[in-house]
Amino acid sequence: MIALLVSAIQLALRIARLLTELLVEFGDLSLLRFYLMAANGSAAA
């Protein structure tokens, strides 16, 4: 149970780091809203 939680946190951090790198590369904060909506949509599905 704890191992699953830790792996989920690590995955979330990895995704957050990737999104941050993309935001820095493109320099467009509107992408953040798009990614958040996409993440919410995939989580709901």
PDB file of C-alpha atoms in Angstrom:
ATOM      1  CA  MET A   1       0.000   0.000   0.000  1.00  0.00           C
ATOM      2  CA  ILE A   2       2.743   2.435   0.994  1.00  0.00           C
ATOM      3  CA  ALA A   3       4.887   1.361  -1.959  1.00  0.00           C
ATOM      4  CA  LEU A   4       1.967   2.062  -4.299  1.00  0.00           C
ATOM      5  CA  LEU A   5       1.533   5.516  -2.776  1.00  0.00           C
ATOM      6  CA  VAL A   6       5.248   6.266  -3.138  1.00  0.00           C
ATOM      7  CA  SER A   7       5.288   5.161  -6.781  1.00  0.00           C
ATOM      8  CA  ALA A   8       2.214   7.301  -7.475  1.00  0.00           C
ATOM      9  CA  ILE A   9       3.929  10.327  -5.924  1.00  0.00           C
ATOM     10  CA  GLN A  10       7.086   9.684  -7.953  1.00  0.00           C
ATOM     11  CA  LEU A  11       5.013   9.437 -11.138  1.00  0.00           C
ATOM     12  CA  ALA A  12       3.216  12.691 -10.318  1.00  0.00           C
ATOM     13  CA  LEU A  13       6.537  14.442  -9.696  1.00  0.00           C
ATOM     14  CA  ARG A  14       7.939  13.100 -12.964  1.00  0.00           C
ATOM     15  CA  ILE A  15       4.901  14.370 -14.884  1.00  0.00           C
ATOM     16  CA  ALA A  16       5.083  17.747 -13.133  1.00  0.00           C
ATOM     17  CA  ARG A  17       8.771  18.044 -14.027  1.00  0.00           C
ATOM     18  CA  LEU A  18       8.038  17.192 -17.664  1.00  0.00           C
ATOM     19  CA  LEU A  19       5.233  19.750 -17.854  1.00  0.00           C
ATOM     20  CA  THR A  20       7.479  22.375 -16.249  1.00  0.00           C
ATOM     21  CA  GLU A  21      10.187  21.703 -18.840  1.00  0.00           C
ATOM     22  CA  LEU A  22       7.634  22.031 -21.639  1.00  0.00           C
ATOM     23  CA  LEU A  23       6.289  25.281 -20.183  1.00  0.00           C
ATOM     24  CA  VAL A  24       9.802  26.703 -19.929  1.00  0.00           C
ATOM     25  CA  GLU A  25      10.595  25.589 -23.475  1.00  0.00           C
ATOM     26  CA  PHE A  26       7.482  27.109 -25.006  1.00  0.00           C
ATOM     27  CA  GLY A  27       7.185  29.976 -22.518  1.00  0.00           C
ATOM     28  CA  ASP A  28       3.386  29.904 -22.728  1.00  0.00           C
ATOM     29  CA  LEU A  29       1.357  29.642 -19.531  1.00  0.00           C
ATOM     30  CA  SER A  30      -1.811  28.893 -21.503  1.00  0.00           C
ATOM     31  CA  LEU A  31      -0.299  25.444 -22.098  1.00  0.00           C
ATOM     32  CA  LEU A  32      -0.572  24.801 -18.358  1.00  0.00           C
ATOM     33  CA  ARG A  33      -4.352  25.179 -18.487  1.00  0.00           C
ATOM     34  CA  PHE A  34      -4.475  22.822 -21.471  1.00  0.00           C
ATOM     35  CA  TYR A  35      -2.400  20.193 -19.675  1.00  0.00           C
ATOM     36  CA  LEU A  36      -4.494  20.472 -16.515  1.00  0.00           C
ATOM     37  CA  MET A  37      -7.706  20.004 -18.510  1.00  0.00           C
ATOM     38  CA  ALA A  38      -6.176  17.054 -20.382  1.00  0.00           C
ATOM     39  CA  ALA A  39      -5.019  15.479 -17.107  1.00  0.00           C
ATOM     40  CA  ASN A  40      -8.458  15.928 -15.551  1.00  0.00           C
ATOM     41  CA  GLY A  41     -10.115  14.444 -18.625  1.00  0.00           C
ATOM     42  CA  SER A  42      -7.852  11.394 -18.686  1.00  0.00           C
ATOM     43  CA  ALA A  43      -8.311  10.896 -14.941  1.00  0.00           C
ATOM     44  CA  ALA A  44     -12.097  11.032 -15.331  1.00  0.00           C
ATOM     45  CA  ALA A  45     -11.964   8.572 -18.225  1.00  0.00           C
TER      46      ALA A  45
END
